[in-house]
């Protein structure tokens, strides 16, 4: 059996298999987006497909740490909306 790589959710801190997490990407053009394909260019961080985890990540500044930049409230809001629109 092929080993499935694990990543840590930046919200709840749980390790999960990569396909069960959502990738958030900070693109070279300084935009943040949800990357369902996992193929976008840029620095990525992983999170559960769960708005509660995104809220935790925003509150704890985990996004800022993961991406080494300050994530604005507007960006956080855009990510919330993108996450909600994903198919579960
Ligand atoms: Zn989580």
Coordinates of N, CA, C and O and ligand atoms in Angstrom, one line a residue:
X1 N 0.8 -1.2 0.0 CA 0.0 0.0 0.0 C 0.9 1.2 0.0 O 1.9 1.3 0.7
X2 N 0.4 2.2 -0.8 CA 1.2 3.5 -0.8 C 0.9 4.3 0.4 O -0.2 4.3 0.9
X3 N 1.9 4.8 1.0 CA 1.7 5.6 2.2 C 1.2 7.0 1.8 O 1.7 7.7 0.9
X4 N 0.1 7.4 2.5 CA -0.5 8.7 2.2 C 0.2 9.7 3.1 O 0.3 9.5 4.4
X5 N 0.7 10.8 2.6 CA 1.4 11.8 3.4 C 0.4 12.5 4.4 O -0.7 12.7 4.1
X6 N 0.9 12.8 5.5 CA 0.1 13.5 6.5 C 0.5 14.9 6.7 O 1.7 15.3 6.5
X7 N -0.5 15.7 7.0 CA -0.2 17.2 7.2 C -0.9 17.5 8.5 O -1.9 16.9 8.9
X8 N -0.5 18.6 9.1 CA -1.1 19.1 10.3 C -2.1 20.2 10.0 O -1.7 21.2 9.3
X9 N -3.3 20.1 10.6 CA -4.2 21.2 10.5 C -3.7 22.4 11.3 O -3.4 22.2 12.5
X10 N -3.7 23.6 10.7 CA -3.2 24.8 11.5 C -4.2 25.3 12.4 O -4.0 26.2 13.2
X11 N -5.5 24.8 12.3 CA -6.5 25.2 13.3 C -6.5 24.4 14.5 O -6.3 24.9 15.6
X12 N -6.8 23.1 14.4 CA -6.9 22.2 15.6 C -5.6 21.5 15.9 O -5.5 20.9 17.0
X13 N -4.6 21.5 15.0 CA -3.4 20.9 15.3 C -3.3 19.4 15.1 O -2.4 18.7 15.4
X14 N -4.4 18.8 14.6 CA -4.5 17.4 14.4 C -3.8 17.0 13.1 O -3.9 17.7 12.1
X15 N -3.1 15.8 13.1 CA -2.5 15.3 11.9 C -3.5 14.5 11.2 O -4.2 13.6 11.7
X16 N -3.6 14.7 9.9 CA -4.5 14.0 9.0 C -3.9 13.7 7.7 O -2.9 14.3 7.3
X17 N -4.5 12.7 7.0 CA -4.0 12.4 5.7 C -4.3 13.6 4.8 O -5.4 14.1 4.8
X18 N -3.3 13.9 4.0 CA -3.4 15.1 3.1 C -4.7 15.2 2.3 O -5.2 16.3 2.3
X19 N -5.2 14.1 1.7 CA -6.5 14.3 1.0 C -7.6 14.7 1.8 O -8.6 15.2 1.3
X20 N -7.5 14.6 3.1 CA -8.6 15.0 4.0 C -8.5 16.4 4.5 O -9.3 16.9 5.4
X21 N -7.5 17.1 4.0 CA -7.3 18.5 4.5 C -7.4 19.4 3.2 O -7.3 19.0 2.1
X22 N -7.7 20.7 3.5 CA -7.8 21.7 2.5 C -6.5 22.5 2.5 O -6.0 22.8 3.5
X23 N -6.0 22.7 1.3 CA -4.8 23.5 1.2 C -5.2 25.0 1.0 O -6.0 25.3 0.2
X24 N -4.6 25.8 1.8 CA -4.7 27.3 1.6 C -3.3 27.7 1.0 O -2.3 27.3 1.5
X25 N -3.4 28.5 0.0 CA -2.2 28.9 -0.6 C -2.0 30.4 -0.7 O -3.0 31.2 -0.8
X26 N -0.8 30.8 -0.4 CA -0.4 32.3 -0.5 C 0.4 32.4 -1.8 O 1.5 31.9 -1.9
X27 N -0.2 32.9 -2.9 CA 0.4 33.0 -4.2 C 1.5 34.0 -4.2 O 1.5 35.0 -3.4
X28 N 2.4 33.9 -5.2 CA 3.5 34.9 -5.4 C 2.9 36.3 -5.6 O 3.6 37.3 -5.4
X29 N 1.7 36.4 -6.1 CA 1.1 37.7 -6.3 C 0.4 38.3 -5.1 O -0.3 39.2 -5.1
X30 N 0.7 37.6 -3.9 CA 0.2 38.1 -2.6 C -1.3 37.9 -2.4 O -1.9 38.6 -1.6
X31 N -1.9 37.0 -3.1 CA -3.3 36.7 -2.8 C -3.4 35.3 -2.1 O -2.6 34.4 -2.3
X32 N -4.4 35.2 -1.2 CA -4.6 34.0 -0.5 C -5.9 33.3 -1.2 O -6.8 34.0 -1.5
X33 N -5.8 32.0 -1.3 CA -7.0 31.3 -1.8 C -7.0 29.9 -1.3 O -6.0 29.4 -0.8
X34 N -8.1 29.3 -1.4 CA -8.3 27.9 -1.1 C -7.9 27.1 -2.4 O -8.3 27.5 -3.5
X35 N -7.1 26.1 -2.2 CA -6.6 25.4 -3.4 C -7.0 23.9 -3.3 O -6.3 23.1 -2.8
X36 N -8.2 23.6 -3.9 CA -8.8 22.2 -3.8 C -7.9 21.2 -4.5 O -7.9 20.1 -4.2
X37 N -7.2 21.7 -5.6 CA -6.4 20.7 -6.3 C -5.0 20.5 -5.7 O -4.4 19.5 -6.0
X38 N -4.6 21.4 -4.8 CA -3.3 21.3 -4.2 C -2.1 21.5 -5.2 O -1.0 21.2 -4.9
X39 N -2.4 22.2 -6.3 CA -1.4 22.4 -7.3 C -1.0 23.8 -7.5 O -0.1 24.1 -8.3
X40 N -1.7 24.7 -6.8 CA -1.3 26.1 -7.1 C 0.1 26.5 -6.6 O 0.5 25.9 -5.6
X41 N 0.7 27.4 -7.2 CA 2.0 27.9 -6.9 C 2.0 28.7 -5.6 O 1.1 29.5 -5.4
X42 N 2.9 28.5 -4.8 CA 3.0 29.4 -3.6 C 3.2 28.6 -2.3 O 3.2 27.4 -2.3
X43 N 3.3 29.3 -1.2 CA 3.4 28.6 0.1 C 2.0 28.1 0.5 O 1.1 28.9 0.5
X44 N 2.0 26.9 1.0 CA 0.7 26.3 1.4 C 0.6 26.0 2.9 O 1.7 25.9 3.6
X45 N -0.6 26.0 3.4 CA -0.8 25.5 4.7 C -2.1 24.6 4.7 O -2.9 24.8 3.8
X46 N -2.2 23.7 5.6 CA -3.3 22.8 5.5 C -4.3 23.0 6.7 O -3.9 23.3 7.8
X47 N -5.5 22.8 6.4 CA -6.6 22.9 7.4 C -7.7 21.9 7.1 O -7.9 21.5 6.0
X48 N -8.4 21.5 8.2 CA -9.6 20.6 8.0 C -10.6 21.4 7.2 O -10.7 22.6 7.2
X49 N -11.5 20.6 6.5 CA -12.6 21.2 5.8 C -13.7 21.5 6.8 O -14.7 20.9 6.9
X50 N -13.4 22.5 7.6 CA -14.3 22.8 8.8 C -14.1 24.3 9.1 O -12.9 24.7 9.4
X51 N -15.2 25.0 9.1 CA -15.0 26.5 9.4 C -14.5 26.7 10.8 O -13.9 27.7 11.1
X52 N -14.8 25.8 11.7 CA -14.3 25.9 13.1 C -12.8 25.9 13.2 O -12.2 26.7 13.9
X53 N -12.2 25.1 12.3 CA -10.7 25.1 12.3 C -10.2 26.4 11.7 O -9.2 26.9 12.2
X54 N -10.9 26.9 10.7 CA -10.4 28.2 10.1 C -10.5 29.3 11.1 O -9.6 30.1 11.3
X55 N -11.6 29.3 11.9 CA -11.8 30.3 12.9 C -10.6 30.2 14.0 O -10.1 31.2 14.4
X56 N -10.3 29.0 14.4 CA -9.2 28.8 15.3 C -7.9 29.4 14.8 O -7.2 30.0 15.5
X57 N -7.7 29.0 13.5 CA -6.4 29.5 12.9 C -6.4 31.0 12.8 O -5.3 31.6 13.0
X58 N -7.5 31.6 12.5 CA -7.5 33.1 12.4 C -7.3 33.7 13.8 O -6.5 34.6 14.0
X59 N -8.0 33.2 14.8 CA -7.9 33.7 16.2 C -6.5 33.5 16.8 O -6.0 34.4 17.4
X60 N -5.9 32.4 16.5 CA -4.6 32.1 17.0 C -3.4 32.7 16.2 O -2.3 32.4 16.4
X61 N -3.8 33.4 15.1 CA -2.8 33.9 14.2 C -1.9 32.8 13.6 O -0.8 33.0 13.2
X62 N -2.5 31.6 13.5 CA -1.8 30.5 12.9 C -1.5 30.7 11.4 O -0.5 30.3 10.9
X63 N -2.4 31.4 10.8 CA -2.2 31.7 9.3 C -1.0 32.6 9.2 O -0.1 32.4 8.3
X64 N -0.9 33.6 10.0 CA 0.2 34.6 10.0 C 1.5 33.8 10.2 O 2.5 34.1 9.5
X65 N 1.5 32.9 11.1 CA 2.7 32.1 11.4 C 3.1 31.2 10.2 O 4.2 31.1 9.8
X66 N 2.0 30.6 9.7 CA 2.3 29.6 8.6 C 2.8 30.3 7.4 O 3.7 29.8 6.7
X67 N 2.3 31.5 7.1 CA 2.7 32.2 5.9 C 3.7 33.3 6.1 O 4.2 33.9 5.2
X68 N 4.0 33.5 7.4 CA 5.1 34.5 7.7 C 4.7 35.9 7.2 O 5.6 36.7 6.8
X69 N 3.4 36.2 7.2 CA 2.9 37.6 6.8 C 1.7 37.8 7.7 O 1.1 36.9 8.3
X70 N 1.3 39.1 7.7 CA 0.1 39.4 8.5 C -1.1 39.2 7.5 O -1.2 39.7 6.4
X71 N -2.1 38.4 8.0 CA -3.3 38.1 7.2 C -4.3 39.1 7.7 O -4.7 39.1 8.9
X72 N -4.8 39.9 6.8 CA -5.8 40.9 7.1 C -7.2 40.3 7.4 O -7.4 39.2 7.0
X73 N -8.0 41.1 8.0 CA -9.4 40.6 8.3 C -10.1 40.4 7.0 O -10.9 39.4 6.9
X74 N -9.8 41.2 6.0 CA -10.5 41.0 4.6 C -10.1 39.7 4.1 O -10.9 38.9 3.5
X75 N -8.8 39.3 4.2 CA -8.3 38.1 3.6 C -9.0 36.9 4.4 O -9.4 35.9 3.8
X76 N -9.0 37.0 5.7 CA -9.6 36.0 6.5 C -11.1 35.8 6.1 O -11.6 34.7 6.0
X77 N -11.8 36.9 5.9 CA -13.2 36.8 5.5 C -13.3 36.1 4.1 O -14.2 35.3 3.9
X78 N -12.5 36.5 3.2 CA -12.5 35.8 1.9 C -12.3 34.3 2.0 O -12.9 33.5 1.3
X79 N -11.4 33.9 2.8 CA -11.1 32.5 3.0 C -12.3 31.8 3.6 O -12.6 30.7 3.3
X80 N -12.9 32.4 4.6 CA -14.2 31.9 5.2 C -15.2 31.6 4.1 O -15.8 30.5 4.1
X81 N -15.4 32.6 3.2 CA -16.4 32.4 2.2 C -16.0 31.3 1.2 O -16.9 30.5 0.8
X82 N -14.8 31.3 0.9 CA -14.3 30.2 0.0 C -14.5 28.8 0.6 O -14.9 27.9 -0.1
X83 N -14.2 28.7 1.8 CA -14.3 27.4 2.5 C -15.7 26.9 2.5 O -16.0 25.8 2.3
X84 N -16.6 27.9 2.8 CA -18.1 27.5 2.9 C -18.6 27.0 1.5 O -19.4 26.1 1.5
X85 N -18.0 27.6 0.5 CA -18.5 27.2 -0.9 C -18.0 25.9 -1.4 O -18.5 25.4 -2.4
X86 N -17.0 25.3 -0.7 CA -16.5 24.0 -1.1 C -17.5 22.9 -0.9 O -18.2 22.9 0.0
X87 N -17.5 21.9 -1.8 CA -18.3 20.7 -1.6 C -17.7 19.9 -0.5 O -16.5 19.8 -0.3
X88 N -18.6 19.4 0.3 CA -18.1 18.6 1.4 C -18.3 17.1 1.1 O -19.2 16.7 0.4
Ligands
LIG1 ZN1 -8.6 21.0 12.1

